[in-house]
CSV table of N, CA and C in Angstrom, one decimal:
chain,number,residue,atom,x,y,z
W,22,GLN,N,164.5,-73.8,8.3
W,22,GLN,CA,163.8,-74.5,9.3
W,22,GLN,C,164.6,-74.6,10.6
W,23,ASN,N,163.9,-74.6,11.7
W,23,ASN,CA,164.7,-74.6,13.0
W,23,ASN,C,163.8,-75.4,14.0
W,24,ILE,N,164.5,-76.2,14.8
W,24,ILE,CA,163.8,-76.9,15.9
W,24,ILE,C,164.6,-76.4,17.2
W,25,ARG,N,163.8,-76.0,18.2
W,25,ARG,CA,164.4,-75.6,19.5
W,25,ARG,C,163.6,-76.3,20.6
W,26,VAL,N,164.4,-76.8,21.5
W,26,VAL,CA,163.9,-77.5,22.7
W,26,VAL,C,164.5,-76.8,23.9
W,27,GLU,N,163.6,-76.5,24.9
W,27,GLU,CA,164.1,-75.8,26.1
W,27,GLU,C,163.5,-76.5,27.3
W,28,ALA,N,164.3,-76.6,28.3
W,28,ALA,CA,163.9,-77.2,29.6
W,28,ALA,C,164.3,-76.3,30.7
W,29,GLN,N,163.4,-76.1,31.7
W,29,GLN,CA,163.7,-75.3,32.8
W,29,GLN,C,163.2,-76.0,34.1
W,30,HIS,N,163.9,-75.7,35.2
W,30,HIS,CA,163.5,-76.3,36.5
W,30,HIS,C,163.6,-75.2,37.6
W,31,LEU,N,162.6,-75.1,38.4
W,31,LEU,CA,162.6,-74.3,39.6
W,31,LEU,C,162.5,-75.1,40.9
W,32,SER,N,163.5,-75.1,41.7
W,32,SER,CA,163.5,-75.8,42.9
W,32,SER,C,163.4,-74.9,44.1
W,33,THR,N,162.2,-75.0,44.9
W,33,THR,CA,162.0,-74.2,46.0
W,33,THR,C,161.1,-74.8,47.0
W,34,LYS,N,161.2,-74.5,48.3
W,34,LYS,CA,160.3,-75.0,49.3
W,34,LYS,C,159.2,-73.9,49.6
W,35,GLN,N,159.3,-72.8,49.0
W,35,GLN,CA,158.4,-71.7,49.2
W,35,GLN,C,157.2,-71.8,48.2
W,36,ASP,N,156.2,-71.0,48.5
W,36,ASP,CA,155.0,-70.8,47.7
W,36,ASP,C,154.4,-72.1,47.2
W,37,LYS,N,154.5,-72.4,45.9
W,37,LYS,CA,153.8,-73.6,45.4
W,37,LYS,C,154.8,-74.8,45.1
W,38,GLY,N,156.1,-74.7,45.6
W,38,GLY,CA,157.0,-75.8,45.4
W,38,GLY,C,157.7,-75.8,44.1
W,39,ASN,N,158.2,-77.0,43.7
W,39,ASN,CA,159.0,-77.2,42.5
W,39,ASN,C,158.2,-77.1,41.2
W,40,TRP,N,158.8,-76.6,40.2
W,40,TRP,CA,158.2,-76.5,38.8
W,40,TRP,C,159.2,-77.1,37.8
W,41,ALA,N,158.6,-77.6,36.8
W,41,ALA,CA,159.4,-78.0,35.6
W,41,ALA,C,158.7,-77.5,34.3
W,42,MET,N,159.5,-77.1,33.3
W,42,MET,CA,158.9,-76.6,32.1
W,42,MET,C,159.6,-77.2,30.9
W,43,LEU,N,158.9,-77.6,29.9
W,43,LEU,CA,159.5,-78.1,28.7
W,43,LEU,C,158.8,-77.4,27.5
W,44,LEU,N,159.6,-76.9,26.6
W,44,LEU,CA,159.1,-76.3,25.4
W,44,LEU,C,159.7,-76.9,24.2
W,45,ALA,N,158.9,-77.1,23.1
W,45,ALA,CA,159.4,-77.6,21.8
W,45,ALA,C,158.8,-76.6,20.8
W,46,GLU,N,159.7,-76.1,19.9
W,46,GLU,CA,159.3,-75.1,18.9
W,46,GLU,C,159.9,-75.5,17.6
W,47,TYR,N,159.0,-75.4,16.5
W,47,TYR,CA,159.4,-75.6,15.2
W,47,TYR,C,159.2,-74.4,14.4
W,48,THR,N,160.2,-73.9,13.7
W,48,THR,CA,160.0,-72.6,12.9
W,48,THR,C,160.3,-72.9,11.4
W,49,PHE,N,159.3,-72.5,10.6
W,49,PHE,CA,159.4,-72.6,9.1
W,49,PHE,C,159.8,-71.1,8.7
W,50,ALA,N,161.1,-70.8,8.7
W,50,ALA,CA,161.5,-69.4,8.5
W,50,ALA,C,161.1,-69.0,7.1
W,51,PRO,N,160.8,-67.8,6.8
W,51,PRO,CA,160.8,-66.7,7.8
W,51,PRO,C,159.4,-66.4,8.4
W,52,LYS,N,158.4,-67.1,8.0
W,52,LYS,CA,157.0,-66.7,8.3
W,52,LYS,C,156.4,-67.4,9.5
W,53,TRP,N,156.5,-68.7,9.6
W,53,TRP,CA,155.7,-69.5,10.5
W,53,TRP,C,156.5,-70.1,11.7
W,54,SER,N,155.8,-70.2,12.9
W,54,SER,CA,156.4,-70.9,14.0
W,54,SER,C,155.3,-71.6,14.8
W,55,PHE,N,155.6,-72.7,15.4
W,55,PHE,CA,154.7,-73.5,16.1
W,55,PHE,C,155.4,-74.0,17.4
W,56,SER,N,154.7,-73.9,18.5
W,56,SER,CA,155.4,-74.4,19.8
W,56,SER,C,154.3,-75.1,20.7
W,57,VAL,N,154.8,-76.0,21.5
W,57,VAL,CA,154.1,-76.7,22.5
W,57,VAL,C,154.8,-76.5,23.8
W,58,THR,N,154.1,-76.1,24.9
W,58,THR,CA,154.8,-75.8,26.2
W,58,THR,C,154.0,-76.6,27.3
W,59,ASP,N,154.7,-77.1,28.2
W,59,ASP,CA,154.1,-77.7,29.4
W,59,ASP,C,154.9,-77.3,30.7
W,60,GLN,N,154.1,-76.6,31.6
W,60,GLN,CA,154.7,-76.3,32.9
W,60,GLN,C,154.0,-77.2,33.9
W,61,TYR,N,154.8,-77.8,34.7
W,61,TYR,CA,154.3,-78.8,35.7
W,61,TYR,C,154.7,-78.4,37.1
W,62,ASN,N,153.7,-78.3,37.9
W,62,ASN,CA,153.9,-77.9,39.4
W,62,ASN,C,154.0,-79.2,40.2
W,63,TYR,N,155.1,-80.0,39.9
W,63,TYR,CA,155.1,-81.3,40.6
W,63,TYR,C,155.5,-81.3,42.1
W,64,GLY,N,156.0,-80.1,42.5
W,64,GLY,CA,156.4,-80.0,43.9
W,64,GLY,C,155.4,-79.4,44.9
W,65,ASN,N,154.2,-79.2,44.4
W,65,ASN,CA,153.2,-78.6,45.3
W,65,ASN,C,152.8,-79.6,46.4
W,66,ILE,N,152.7,-79.1,47.6
W,66,ILE,CA,152.4,-80.0,48.7
W,66,ILE,C,151.1,-80.6,48.6
W,67,ASP,N,150.1,-79.9,48.1
W,67,ASP,CA,148.8,-80.4,47.8
W,67,ASP,C,148.8,-81.2,46.5
W,68,SER,N,148.7,-82.5,46.6
W,68,SER,CA,148.8,-83.3,45.4
W,68,SER,C,147.7,-83.0,44.4
W,69,ASP,N,146.5,-82.5,44.8
W,69,ASP,CA,145.5,-82.1,43.9
W,69,ASP,C,145.9,-80.9,43.0
W,70,ARG,N,146.9,-80.2,43.5
W,70,ARG,CA,147.3,-79.0,42.8
W,70,ARG,C,148.6,-79.2,42.0
W,71,GLN,N,149.0,-80.4,41.9
W,71,GLN,CA,150.2,-80.8,41.0
W,71,GLN,C,149.6,-80.9,39.6
W,72,ILE,N,149.6,-79.8,38.9
W,72,ILE,CA,148.9,-79.6,37.6
W,72,ILE,C,149.8,-79.4,36.5
W,73,HIS,N,149.5,-79.9,35.3
W,73,HIS,CA,150.2,-79.6,34.0
W,73,HIS,C,149.5,-78.4,33.4
W,74,TYR,N,150.3,-77.3,33.1
W,74,TYR,CA,149.7,-76.2,32.4
W,74,TYR,C,150.3,-76.2,31.0
W,75,TYR,N,149.6,-76.7,30.0
W,75,TYR,CA,150.1,-76.9,28.7
W,75,TYR,C,149.5,-75.8,27.7
W,76,SER,N,150.2,-75.5,26.7
W,76,SER,CA,149.7,-74.6,25.7
W,76,SER,C,150.3,-74.9,24.3
W,77,LEU,N,149.5,-74.5,23.3
W,77,LEU,CA,149.8,-74.6,21.9
W,77,LEU,C,149.9,-73.2,21.4
W,78,ASN,N,150.9,-72.9,20.6
W,78,ASN,CA,151.1,-71.6,20.1
W,78,ASN,C,151.4,-71.6,18.6
W,79,LEU,N,150.8,-70.7,17.8
W,79,LEU,CA,151.1,-70.6,16.4
W,79,LEU,C,151.4,-69.1,16.0
W,80,GLY,N,152.5,-68.9,15.3
W,80,GLY,CA,152.8,-67.5,15.0
W,80,GLY,C,153.1,-67.3,13.5
W,81,TYR,N,152.7,-66.1,13.0
W,81,TYR,CA,152.9,-65.8,11.6
W,81,TYR,C,153.6,-64.4,11.5
W,82,ASN,N,154.7,-64.3,10.8
W,82,ASN,CA,155.4,-63.1,10.6
W,82,ASN,C,155.3,-62.6,9.2
W,83,GLN,N,155.1,-61.3,9.0
W,83,GLN,CA,155.1,-60.7,7.7
W,83,GLN,C,155.8,-59.3,7.9
W,84,GLY,N,157.0,-59.2,7.4
W,84,GLY,CA,157.8,-58.0,7.6
W,84,GLY,C,157.9,-57.7,9.1
W,85,PRO,N,157.5,-56.4,9.5
W,85,PRO,CA,157.6,-56.1,10.9
W,85,PRO,C,156.4,-56.5,11.8
W,86,HIS,N,155.5,-57.2,11.2
W,86,HIS,CA,154.3,-57.6,11.9
W,86,HIS,C,154.3,-59.1,12.3
W,87,ARG,N,153.6,-59.3,13.4
W,87,ARG,CA,153.5,-60.7,13.9
W,87,ARG,C,152.1,-60.9,14.5
W,88,LEU,N,151.5,-62.0,14.1
W,88,LEU,CA,150.2,-62.4,14.6
W,88,LEU,C,150.4,-63.8,15.3
W,89,ALA,N,150.0,-63.9,16.5
W,89,ALA,CA,150.2,-65.1,17.3
W,89,ALA,C,148.8,-65.6,17.9
W,90,ILE,N,148.6,-66.9,17.8
W,90,ILE,CA,147.4,-67.5,18.4
W,90,ILE,C,147.9,-68.5,19.4
W,91,SER,N,147.3,-68.5,20.6
W,91,SER,CA,147.7,-69.5,21.6
W,91,SER,C,146.4,-70.0,22.3
W,92,PHE,N,146.5,-71.3,22.8
W,92,PHE,CA,145.4,-71.9,23.4
W,92,PHE,C,146.0,-72.9,24.4
W,93,GLY,N,145.4,-72.9,25.6
W,93,GLY,CA,145.9,-73.8,26.6
W,93,GLY,C,145.5,-73.4,28.0
W,94,LYS,N,146.2,-73.9,29.0
W,94,LYS,CA,145.9,-73.7,30.4
W,94,LYS,C,146.9,-72.7,31.0
W,95,GLN,N,146.4,-71.6,31.5
W,95,GLN,CA,147.3,-70.6,32.1
W,95,GLN,C,147.3,-70.6,33.6
W,96,ARG,N,148.4,-70.6,34.2
W,96,ARG,CA,148.5,-70.6,35.7
W,96,ARG,C,148.3,-69.1,36.2
W,97,GLU,N,147.8,-69.1,37.4
W,97,GLU,CA,147.6,-67.8,38.1
W,97,GLU,C,148.9,-67.1,38.4
W,98,GLY,N,149.0,-65.8,38.3
W,98,GLY,CA,150.2,-65.1,38.6
W,98,GLY,C,150.3,-63.8,37.9
W,99,VAL,N,151.5,-63.3,37.9
W,99,VAL,CA,151.8,-62.0,37.3
W,99,VAL,C,152.5,-62.2,36.0
W,100,ILE,N,151.9,-61.6,34.9
W,100,ILE,CA,152.5,-61.8,33.6
W,100,ILE,C,153.0,-60.4,33.1
W,101,CYS,N,154.2,-60.3,32.7
W,101,CYS,CA,154.8,-59.1,32.2
W,101,CYS,C,155.1,-59.2,30.7
W,102,VAL,N,154.7,-58.2,30.0
W,102,VAL,CA,155.0,-58.1,28.5
W,102,VAL,C,155.4,-56.7,28.2
W,103,GLY,N,156.5,-56.5,27.7
W,103,GLY,CA,157.0,-55.2,27.3
W,103,GLY,C,157.1,-54.2,28.4
W,104,GLY,N,157.4,-54.7,29.6
W,104,GLY,CA,157.5,-53.8,30.8
W,104,GLY,C,156.2,-53.5,31.5
W,105,ILE,N,155.1,-54.1,31.0
W,105,ILE,CA,153.8,-53.9,31.6
W,105,ILE,C,153.4,-55.2,32.3
W,106,CYS,N,153.1,-55.1,33.6
W,106,CYS,CA,152.8,-56.3,34.3
W,106,CYS,C,151.4,-56.3,34.8
W,107,ARG,N,150.7,-57.4,34.8
W,107,ARG,CA,149.4,-57.5,35.3
W,107,ARG,C,149.1,-58.9,36.0
W,108,ARG,N,148.2,-58.9,36.9
W,108,ARG,CA,147.9,-60.2,37.6
W,108,ARG,C,146.8,-60.8,36.8
W,109,VAL,N,146.9,-62.1,36.6
W,109,VAL,CA,146.0,-62.9,35.8
W,109,VAL,C,145.5,-64.1,36.6
W,110,PRO,N,144.2,-64.5,36.5
W,110,PRO,CA,143.7,-65.7,37.1
W,110,PRO,C,144.1,-66.9,36.4
W,111,ALA,N,144.0,-68.1,37.0
W,111,ALA,CA,144.2,-69.3,36.3
W,111,ALA,C,143.0,-69.5,35.3
W,112,ALA,N,143.3,-70.0,34.1
W,112,ALA,CA,142.2,-70.1,33.1
W,112,ALA,C,142.6,-71.1,32.1
W,113,PHE,N,141.6,-71.6,31.4
W,113,PHE,CA,141.8,-72.5,30.2
W,113,PHE,C,141.2,-71.7,29.1
W,114,ALA,N,142.0,-71.1,28.2
W,114,ALA,CA,141.5,-70.1,27.3
W,114,ALA,C,142.5,-70.0,26.1
W,115,GLY,N,142.1,-69.2,25.1
W,115,GLY,CA,142.9,-68.9,23.9
W,115,GLY,C,143.2,-67.4,23.9
W,116,GLY,N,144.2,-67.1,23.1
W,116,GLY,CA,144.6,-65.7,23.0
W,116,GLY,C,145.0,-65.4,21.6
W,117,LEU,N,144.9,-64.1,21.2
W,117,LEU,CA,145.3,-63.6,19.9
W,117,LEU,C,146.1,-62.4,20.2
W,118,THR,N,147.3,-62.3,19.6
W,118,THR,CA,148.2,-61.2,19.8
W,118,THR,C,148.7,-60.7,18.4
W,119,PHE,N,148.6,-59.4,18.3
W,119,PHE,CA,149.2,-58.7,17.1
W,119,PHE,C,150.2,-57.7,17.5
W,120,SER,N,151.4,-57.8,17.0
W,120,SER,CA,152.5,-56.8,17.3
W,120,SER,C,153.2,-56.4,16.1
W,121,THR,N,153.7,-55.2,16.1
W,121,THR,CA,154.5,-54.6,15.0
W,121,THR,C,155.6,-53.8,15.6
W,122,THR,N,156.6,-53.6,14.7
W,122,THR,CA,157.8,-52.8,15.1
W,122,THR,C,157.9,-51.6,14.1
W,123,PHE,N,158.4,-50.5,14.5
W,123,PHE,CA,158.6,-49.4,13.6
W,123,PHE,C,159.7,-48.5,14.1
């Protein structure tokens, strides 16, 4: 079993201003993991856009395979996974990901 906590901060006067991120993850090795994440745009000049982007994530590992389920609020921007980047709109949604290694 493992508990991981991560905190990040971005300080800038450009674009949407300052951001803070907090992640808490609990892993029941070797199969299950659960995490909660909150990204907060507290430095946005427009107070109506100082938004919390939170998400819940659940993952299951079986050998080289991983199934992950996520649900929450996603911010607009560019998301890169495995070297492939795409622009995504802001959304409140869920996701299902399956990955394997060989």
